[in-house]
CSV table of C-alpha atoms in Angstrom, one decimal:
chain,number,residue,atom,x,y,z
A,146,MET,CA,117.8,117.2,95.6
A,147,ALA,CA,116.0,119.6,97.4
A,148,SER,CA,117.5,122.1,99.6
A,149,SER,CA,117.2,121.5,103.2
A,150,GLY,CA,114.3,124.3,103.0
A,151,GLU,CA,112.5,122.6,100.5
A,152,GLU,CA,113.2,119.4,101.9
A,153,ARG,CA,111.4,120.7,105.5
A,154,ARG,CA,108.3,122.0,103.3
A,155,SER,CA,107.9,119.0,101.1
A,156,GLY,CA,108.4,116.4,104.6
A,157,SER,CA,106.3,118.5,106.9
A,158,PRO,CA,103.5,116.6,108.5
A,159,GLY,CA,100.9,119.0,107.2
A,160,ARG,CA,99.6,116.5,104.1
A,161,ALA,CA,100.2,120.0,101.6
A,162,GLY,CA,103.6,120.4,103.1
A,163,THR,CA,104.3,123.8,103.4
A,164,GLY,CA,104.7,126.3,105.9
A,165,THR,CA,103.4,126.0,109.4
A,166,GLU,CA,103.3,122.6,110.5
A,167,PRO,CA,99.8,120.9,112.4
A,168,SER,CA,100.7,121.2,116.2
A,169,PRO,CA,101.3,117.8,118.0
A,170,PRO,CA,98.4,116.1,119.3
A,171,ALA,CA,98.0,117.4,122.8
A,172,ASP,CA,98.1,114.2,124.9
A,173,ALA,CA,100.6,111.5,123.2
A,174,ALA,CA,98.9,109.1,125.1
A,175,GLN,CA,95.7,109.5,123.5
A,176,LEU,CA,97.6,108.0,120.3
A,177,ASP,CA,98.6,105.0,122.4
A,178,THR,CA,95.6,103.4,123.3
A,179,ALA,CA,96.1,99.6,122.1
A,180,GLU,CA,98.3,98.8,120.2
A,181,ASP,CA,101.4,101.0,119.2
A,182,PHE,CA,103.6,102.4,122.8
A,183,GLU,CA,105.9,105.2,121.4
A,184,VAL,CA,105.1,107.0,125.2
A,185,LEU,CA,106.9,104.5,126.6
A,186,GLU,CA,110.1,104.5,124.5
A,187,GLU,CA,113.1,105.3,126.4
A,188,GLU,CA,114.3,107.4,123.2
A,189,GLU,CA,114.8,111.0,122.0
A,190,GLU,CA,112.0,113.0,120.8
A,191,GLU,CA,112.4,111.9,117.3
A,192,GLU,CA,111.7,108.3,118.0
A,193,GLU,CA,108.2,109.3,118.9
A,194,GLU,CA,107.0,109.5,115.4
A,195,GLU,CA,108.0,105.8,114.5
A,196,ASP,CA,104.8,104.0,115.5
A,197,LEU,CA,101.4,105.8,116.1
A,198,SER,CA,98.2,105.0,117.3
A,199,GLU,CA,94.9,102.9,117.5
A,200,LEU,CA,92.5,105.1,114.8
A,201,PRO,CA,89.3,104.6,113.3
A,202,PRO,CA,89.5,102.8,110.2
A,203,LEU,CA,89.8,104.5,107.1
A,204,GLU,CA,86.1,104.4,105.7
A,205,ASP,CA,85.1,106.2,109.5
A,206,VAL,CA,87.3,109.2,109.0
A,207,GLY,CA,86.8,111.0,105.7
A,208,ARG,CA,83.1,112.6,104.9
A,209,PRO,CA,81.2,111.1,101.9
A,210,PRO,CA,82.0,112.5,99.1
A,211,ALA,CA,79.4,115.4,98.5
A,212,PRO,CA,77.2,116.1,95.2
A,213,PRO,CA,78.5,118.0,93.1
A,214,ARG,CA,77.7,121.8,93.8
A,215,GLU,CA,76.9,124.6,91.4
A,216,ASP,CA,78.3,127.0,93.5
A,217,THR,CA,82.1,125.4,93.8
A,218,GLN,CA,84.2,128.2,92.0
A,219,PRO,CA,86.0,130.2,94.2
A,220,SER,CA,84.4,133.5,95.9
A,221,GLU,CA,85.3,136.6,94.1
A,222,GLN,CA,88.0,137.3,97.3
A,223,SER,CA,90.2,134.4,96.3
A,224,GLY,CA,89.3,134.0,92.5
A,225,GLY,CA,89.1,137.7,91.3
A,226,ASP,CA,87.3,137.3,88.3
A,227,ALA,CA,87.7,133.7,87.7
A,228,ALA,CA,84.2,132.6,88.9
A,229,LYS,CA,82.7,134.7,85.7
A,230,ASP,CA,84.0,131.9,83.2
A,231,PRO,CA,82.5,129.0,85.0
A,232,GLN,CA,82.5,127.1,81.8
A,233,GLU,CA,86.6,127.3,81.8
A,234,TRP,CA,86.8,125.2,84.7
A,235,LEU,CA,88.1,121.7,84.0
A,236,ASP,CA,86.2,119.2,86.5
A,237,VAL,CA,89.2,117.1,87.4
A,238,LEU,CA,88.0,113.8,88.6
A,239,GLY,CA,84.3,114.8,87.2
A,240,SER,CA,82.8,115.1,90.6
A,241,GLY,CA,82.8,118.4,91.2
A,242,LEU,CA,85.1,118.3,94.0
A,243,LEU,CA,88.2,119.2,92.3
A,244,LYS,CA,88.4,121.5,89.5
A,245,LYS,CA,91.4,123.5,88.1
A,246,LYS,CA,91.1,126.7,85.6
A,247,THR,CA,94.2,128.4,83.7
A,248,LEU,CA,94.7,132.3,84.6
A,249,VAL,CA,98.0,132.8,82.6
A,250,PRO,CA,98.6,130.0,80.0
A,251,GLY,CA,101.8,127.8,79.7
A,252,GLN,CA,104.1,126.6,77.0
A,253,GLY,CA,102.4,123.7,75.7
A,254,VAL,CA,100.8,120.7,76.5
A,255,ASP,CA,104.6,118.8,76.1
A,256,THR,CA,105.6,120.9,78.6
A,257,ARG,CA,103.7,119.3,81.6
A,258,PRO,CA,106.0,117.5,84.2
A,259,ARG,CA,105.7,113.5,84.2
A,260,LYS,CA,104.8,111.8,87.4
A,261,GLY,CA,108.5,110.9,89.4
A,262,GLN,CA,110.0,114.4,88.4
A,263,ASP,CA,110.9,116.9,90.9
A,264,VAL,CA,108.7,119.8,90.5
A,265,THR,CA,108.7,123.6,91.9
A,266,ILE,CA,106.0,125.7,92.0
A,267,ARG,CA,104.7,129.1,93.6
A,268,LEU,CA,101.8,128.4,95.7
A,269,LYS,CA,99.2,130.5,97.2
A,270,ALA,CA,96.5,128.6,99.2
A,271,THR,CA,93.3,130.7,100.3
A,272,LEU,CA,90.2,129.4,102.4
A,273,GLU,CA,86.2,130.0,101.3
A,274,ASP,CA,86.6,133.3,102.6
A,275,GLY,CA,89.2,134.9,101.3
A,276,SER,CA,92.0,134.7,103.5
A,277,VAL,CA,95.1,133.7,103.1
A,278,VAL,CA,96.6,130.8,104.8
A,279,GLU,CA,99.7,129.7,102.7
A,280,GLU,CA,101.9,131.1,100.6
A,281,ASN,CA,105.6,129.2,99.3
A,282,PRO,CA,107.0,131.3,96.7
A,283,ALA,CA,109.1,128.1,95.5
A,284,LEU,CA,107.6,124.6,97.0
A,285,THR,CA,109.5,121.4,95.9
A,286,PHE,CA,108.1,118.0,95.8
A,287,THR,CA,108.1,114.8,93.9
A,288,LEU,CA,104.9,114.6,91.6
A,289,GLY,CA,102.9,111.4,92.4
A,290,ASP,CA,104.6,110.4,95.5
A,291,CYS,CA,101.8,111.9,97.7
A,292,ASP,CA,104.4,114.2,99.4
A,293,VAL,CA,102.0,116.9,99.0
A,294,LEU,CA,98.4,117.5,99.0
A,295,GLN,CA,96.5,115.2,97.3
A,296,ALA,CA,94.8,118.5,95.5
A,297,LEU,CA,98.5,119.7,93.9
A,298,ASP,CA,99.8,115.7,93.1
A,299,LEU,CA,96.8,115.5,91.1
A,300,CYS,CA,96.4,119.1,89.1
A,301,VAL,CA,100.0,120.3,89.0
A,302,GLN,CA,100.9,117.0,86.5
A,303,LEU,CA,98.1,119.1,84.4
A,304,LEU,CA,100.0,122.4,84.2
A,305,GLU,CA,102.1,123.7,81.3
A,306,MET,CA,105.4,125.3,82.0
A,307,GLY,CA,104.7,128.9,83.2
A,308,GLU,CA,101.3,128.5,83.6
A,309,THR,CA,99.5,130.0,86.4
A,310,ALA,CA,96.2,128.1,87.3
A,311,LEU,CA,93.5,128.3,89.9
A,312,ILE,CA,92.4,125.2,91.6
A,313,VAL,CA,89.4,124.8,93.6
A,314,SER,CA,89.1,121.4,96.2
A,315,ASP,CA,86.8,120.1,98.4
A,316,ALA,CA,88.4,119.2,101.7
A,317,LYS,CA,88.8,115.6,100.9
A,318,TYR,CA,92.0,116.3,98.6
A,319,CYS,CA,93.3,118.9,101.3
A,320,TYR,CA,92.8,118.8,104.7
A,321,GLY,CA,90.2,116.6,105.5
A,322,THR,CA,88.2,116.4,108.5
A,323,GLN,CA,91.1,117.1,111.2
A,324,GLY,CA,92.1,120.5,109.2
A,325,ARG,CA,95.3,122.0,110.3
A,326,SER,CA,95.5,123.6,113.6
A,327,PRO,CA,95.5,126.3,113.9
A,328,ASP,CA,94.8,128.3,110.7
A,329,ILE,CA,92.8,125.8,108.1
A,330,PRO,CA,89.3,124.4,110.2
A,331,PRO,CA,87.9,121.0,109.7
A,332,ASN,CA,85.8,120.4,106.6
A,333,ALA,CA,87.8,123.0,104.9
A,334,ALA,CA,87.8,123.5,101.1
A,335,LEU,CA,91.0,125.5,99.7
A,336,THR,CA,91.3,127.6,96.4
A,337,LEU,CA,94.7,127.4,95.4
A,338,GLU,CA,96.7,129.6,93.0
A,339,VAL,CA,99.9,127.7,91.0
A,340,GLU,CA,102.4,128.7,88.9
A,341,LEU,CA,104.5,126.0,87.6
A,342,LEU,CA,108.2,127.5,87.6
A,343,ALA,CA,110.6,124.2,86.9
A,344,ALA,CA,110.6,120.3,86.7
A,345,ARG,CA,113.7,118.2,86.6
A,346,ASP,CA,114.2,114.6,86.8
A,347,ALA,CA,114.9,113.0,90.5
A,348,PRO,CA,118.0,112.1,91.2
A,349,ASP,CA,119.7,109.1,90.4
A,350,LEU,CA,119.0,106.8,93.3
A,351,GLU,CA,122.6,105.3,92.3
A,352,LEU,CA,124.4,108.0,92.6
A,353,LEU,CA,122.9,109.4,96.4
A,354,SER,CA,125.4,109.5,99.3
A,355,GLY,CA,124.4,107.6,102.1
A,356,LYS,CA,123.4,110.8,104.0
A,357,GLU,CA,121.2,112.2,101.0
A,358,LYS,CA,119.5,108.6,101.1
A,359,VAL,CA,118.8,108.8,104.4
A,360,GLU,CA,117.7,112.2,104.5
A,361,LEU,CA,115.4,111.2,101.6
A,362,ALA,CA,114.0,108.2,102.8
A,363,ASN,CA,113.1,109.6,106.3
A,364,ARG,CA,111.1,112.2,104.3
A,365,LYS,CA,108.9,109.6,102.7
A,366,ARG,CA,108.7,107.5,106.2
A,367,GLU,CA,107.5,111.5,107.7
A,368,ARG,CA,105.1,111.8,104.9
A,369,GLY,CA,103.9,108.2,105.7
A,370,ASN,CA,103.3,108.7,109.4
A,371,PHE,CA,101.5,111.9,108.7
A,372,PHE,CA,99.0,109.7,106.3
A,373,TYR,CA,98.9,107.2,109.4
A,374,GLN,CA,97.9,109.9,111.9
A,375,GLN,CA,95.0,110.9,109.5
A,376,ALA,CA,93.8,107.4,109.3
A,377,ASP,CA,94.7,107.3,105.1
A,378,TYR,CA,95.9,103.9,105.6
A,379,VAL,CA,96.5,103.1,101.6
A,380,LEU,CA,98.5,106.2,101.3
A,381,ALA,CA,100.7,105.2,104.3
A,382,ILE,CA,101.6,102.1,102.8
A,383,ASN,CA,102.4,104.0,99.6
A,384,SER,CA,104.9,106.3,101.2
A,385,TYR,CA,106.6,103.6,103.1
A,386,ASP,CA,107.0,101.3,100.0
A,387,ILE,CA,108.7,104.4,98.2
A,388,ALA,CA,110.9,104.9,101.2
A,389,LEU,CA,112.2,101.4,101.5
A,390,LYS,CA,112.4,101.7,97.7
A,391,VAL,CA,115.1,104.1,98.0
A,392,ILE,CA,116.6,102.6,101.2
A,393,GLY,CA,116.9,99.2,98.9
A,394,SER,CA,118.1,100.7,95.6
A,395,SER,CA,121.5,99.9,94.7
A,396,SER,CA,124.4,102.1,95.2
A,397,LYS,CA,127.8,103.1,92.9
A,398,VAL,CA,128.4,105.2,96.0
A,399,ASP,CA,130.4,103.6,98.9
A,400,PHE,CA,128.9,104.3,102.5
A,401,SER,CA,130.0,104.6,105.8
A,402,PRO,CA,129.6,102.0,108.6
A,403,ASP,CA,127.4,104.8,110.6
A,404,GLU,CA,125.7,105.7,106.9
A,405,GLU,CA,124.7,102.0,106.6
A,406,ALA,CA,123.5,101.8,110.3
A,407,GLU,CA,121.2,104.9,109.7
A,408,LEU,CA,119.9,103.0,107.0
A,409,LEU,CA,119.2,100.0,108.6
A,410,ASP,CA,117.7,102.1,111.6
A,411,VAL,CA,115.0,103.7,108.7
A,412,LYS,CA,114.7,100.6,107.1
A,413,VAL,CA,113.2,98.9,110.1
A,414,LYS,CA,111.5,101.8,111.1
A,415,CYS,CA,109.5,102.0,107.7
A,416,LEU,CA,108.8,98.0,108.0
A,417,ASN,CA,107.3,98.5,111.6
A,418,ASN,CA,105.0,101.2,110.5
A,419,LEU,CA,104.0,99.3,107.4
A,420,ALA,CA,103.5,96.3,109.5
A,421,ALA,CA,100.9,98.7,111.4
A,422,SER,CA,99.3,100.0,108.7
A,423,GLN,CA,98.6,96.7,106.8
A,424,LEU,CA,97.2,95.6,110.2
A,425,LYS,CA,94.6,98.0,110.0
A,426,LEU,CA,93.8,97.4,106.5
A,427,ASP,CA,93.6,93.3,108.1
A,428,HIS,CA,96.5,92.6,105.4
A,429,TYR,CA,97.6,89.9,107.5
A,430,GLU,CA,100.0,88.0,105.4
A,431,ALA,CA,101.6,91.3,104.3
A,432,ALA,CA,101.9,92.5,108.0
A,433,LEU,CA,103.3,89.1,109.1
A,434,LYS,CA,105.8,89.6,106.5
A,435,SER,CA,106.4,92.9,107.1
A,436,CYS,CA,107.4,91.9,111.0
A,437,ASN,CA,109.7,88.9,109.8
A,438,LEU,CA,111.8,91.2,108.0
A,439,VAL,CA,112.1,93.2,111.2
A,440,LEU,CA,113.0,90.4,112.8
A,441,GLU,CA,115.8,89.3,110.4
A,442,HIS,CA,117.7,92.2,111.3
A,443,GLN,CA,116.5,92.7,114.8
A,444,PRO,CA,115.3,89.4,116.5
A,445,GLY,CA,114.7,91.3,119.8
A,446,ASN,CA,112.5,94.3,118.2
A,447,ILE,CA,109.6,94.6,120.7
A,448,LYS,CA,107.5,96.1,118.4
A,449,ALA,CA,107.8,93.5,115.5
A,450,LEU,CA,107.0,90.7,118.1
A,451,PHE,CA,103.7,92.6,119.4
A,452,ARG,CA,102.7,93.1,115.9
A,453,LYS,CA,103.4,89.4,114.9
A,454,GLY,CA,101.5,88.0,117.8
A,455,LYS,CA,99.3,90.4,117.2
A,456,VAL,CA,98.6,88.8,113.4
A,457,LEU,CA,98.7,85.7,114.6
A,458,ALA,CA,96.3,86.3,117.1
A,459,GLN,CA,93.8,87.7,114.4
A,460,GLN,CA,94.1,84.9,112.4
A,461,GLY,CA,93.3,82.8,115.5
A,462,GLU,CA,96.7,81.0,116.2
A,463,TYR,CA,96.5,81.3,119.4
A,464,ARG,CA,99.0,79.1,120.6
A,465,GLU,CA,101.9,80.4,118.7
A,466,ALA,CA,101.2,84.2,119.3
A,467,ILE,CA,101.8,83.5,123.2
A,468,PRO,CA,105.3,82.7,123.1
A,469,ILE,CA,105.7,85.5,120.7
A,470,LEU,CA,104.3,88.1,123.1
A,471,LYS,CA,105.7,86.3,125.9
A,472,ALA,CA,109.1,86.8,124.4
A,473,ALA,CA,108.4,90.7,123.6
A,474,LEU,CA,106.9,91.1,127.3
A,475,LYS,CA,110.5,89.7,128.8
A,476,LEU,CA,112.2,92.2,126.9
A,477,GLU,CA,110.4,94.8,128.4
A,478,PRO,CA,108.2,93.7,131.2
A,479,SER,CA,106.8,97.0,132.2
A,480,ASN,CA,104.5,97.4,129.0
A,481,LYS,CA,101.3,97.7,129.9
A,482,THR,CA,100.0,97.3,126.1
A,483,ILE,CA,101.7,94.0,125.9
A,484,HIS,CA,100.4,93.2,129.0
A,485,ALA,CA,96.8,93.6,128.4
A,486,GLU,CA,97.2,91.8,124.8
A,487,LEU,CA,98.5,88.7,126.5
A,488,SER,CA,96.2,88.4,128.8
A,489,LYS,CA,93.3,88.8,126.5
A,490,LEU,CA,94.8,86.0,124.2
A,491,VAL,CA,95.7,83.9,127.2
A,492,LYS,CA,91.5,83.7,128.5
A,493,LYS,CA,90.6,83.4,124.1
A,494,HIS,CA,92.8,80.6,124.1
A,495,ALA,CA,91.6,79.1,127.6
A,496,ASP,CA,88.1,79.6,125.8
A,497,GLN,CA,89.2,77.7,122.8
A,498,LYS,CA,90.5,74.7,124.7
A,499,ASN,CA,87.0,74.5,126.6
A,500,VAL,CA,85.2,74.4,123.4
A,501,GLU,CA,87.4,71.7,121.9
A,502,THR,CA,87.3,69.5,124.9
A,503,GLU,CA,83.3,69.6,124.7
A,504,MET,CA,83.6,68.9,121.0
A,505,TYR,CA,85.8,65.8,121.7
A,506,ARG,CA,83.2,64.5,124.0
A,507,LYS,CA,80.4,64.9,122.1
A,508,MET,CA,82.3,63.2,119.4
A,509,LEU,CA,83.1,60.5,121.8
A,510,GLY,CA,80.4,59.8,123.6
A,511,ASN,CA,81.3,60.0,126.9
A,512,PRO,CA,79.5,62.4,129.3
A,513,SER,CA,83.0,62.9,131.2
A,514,ALA,CA,85.1,65.6,129.8
A,515,ALA,CA,87.7,63.9,131.6
A,516,SER,CA,88.6,61.4,129.3
A,517,ALA,CA,88.8,63.4,126.2
A,518,PRO,CA,92.3,62.2,125.0
A,519,GLY,CA,94.8,64.4,126.9
A,520,LYS,CA,97.5,64.8,123.9
A,521,CYS,CA,94.4,66.6,121.6
A,522,LYS,CA,93.4,69.2,124.2
A,523,ASP,CA,95.2,71.9,122.8
A,524,LYS,CA,94.6,71.0,119.3
A,525,LEU,CA,92.1,73.7,117.2
A,526,PRO,CA,88.7,73.0,115.8
A,527,TRP,CA,89.9,72.3,112.7
A,528,SER,CA,92.7,70.6,113.5
A,529,ILE,CA,90.7,67.6,114.8
A,530,PRO,CA,92.1,63.8,113.6
A,531,TRP,CA,89.4,63.5,110.5
A,532,LYS,CA,90.5,60.1,110.0
A,533,TRP,CA,88.7,59.1,113.1
A,534,LEU,CA,85.7,60.4,112.0
A,535,PHE,CA,86.3,59.2,108.6
A,536,GLY,CA,86.5,55.6,110.1
A,537,ALA,CA,83.7,55.8,112.4
A,538,THR,CA,81.5,56.6,109.3
A,539,ALA,CA,82.7,54.3,107.2
A,540,ILE,CA,82.4,51.8,110.2
A,541,ALA,CA,78.6,53.1,110.9
A,542,LEU,CA,78.0,53.0,106.7
A,543,GLY,CA,78.9,49.3,106.7
A,544,GLY,CA,76.8,48.1,109.6
A,545,VAL,CA,73.8,49.7,107.9
A,546,ALA,CA,75.0,48.1,104.5
A,547,LEU,CA,75.1,44.5,106.7
A,548,SER,CA,71.5,45.2,108.3
A,549,VAL,CA,70.0,46.0,104.7
A,550,VAL,CA,71.5,43.0,102.9
A,551,ILE,CA,70.4,40.5,106.0
A,552,ALA,CA,66.8,42.0,105.9
A,553,ALA,CA,66.8,41.7,102.1
A,554,ARG,CA,67.6,37.7,102.6
A,555,ASN,CA,65.2,37.4,105.5
């Protein structure tokens, strides 16, 4: 396990997980426009991280990949004489957006770290103008778990033990369009000087104490929250899944009742935010499963009820969604978010019933809408008793056939 200082660095909201953390949003209400309502929580400040905001979809957040540039080598200020040897640069992804160059050779290819190992690196990060924005003499993180900058996660696995390398990365694999206030502007490319100091197998989850499991799962959950705020919903789901894997792993250590309760609390938070991320990607069945898992543990969990109702509404199941949202509203009558969603669904359901009534009127040839069978008014358009239609069609076809036979005989 990393030290407490290393834990804070690897689990900080900044995508690199190092140094100065980005400042929180100036107005928490801006993160609560339609779906999530952490500002209404009557819990401690730590709880405000649990559920996040209505953000643009993933494809609207990142810049489109820029074409490879001829000048992507580091500047003289940040890379010294590295720019003099462009032929030695490794184009990691083949797009020109992420490059690596060895400054000090390591101990051989067989000493490269593997995904899943805990690695420790020395890191120095600079902007294109040469200003240093990050220095960390011993950053520890789990390789491949998206605990740090994607540029680091992708390139450190290519380092040999003891190797020092320069990594030149487009903003896409660093802090993206949002940057990191106050020192890294939006869309800023970074040059990273990295030395691989150590690599060791991650601790056996079965041997972790309850406290260690809670701390590790929370770091992964917080990383998921960061990706959610960045609208990287796929990476958010990945982090929440890792946290849930930690919580659900078997253990050879006995936990106290308090530790069990803490683990359940983290699990519920992860599942709630997992459902929120799945909703953003329109993965409705997966989101419904996540909500149901929360409700198995906490039937009165307002956020799970709200999201389950929203999932069902997205699937057109208004009659099922409305009572679920009413149950959530009963638990928290002052919640404006639930009020707004419930009002919207009631209106949609009424419009749907009007459409169904008109369909029945036309189908039965009765100009009076009131004559439509009352017991069928609430049925969805696709739940019409088709046997009626088939029966009517069969009668009509039979009549046509009889007419043809009579005509033929005459």
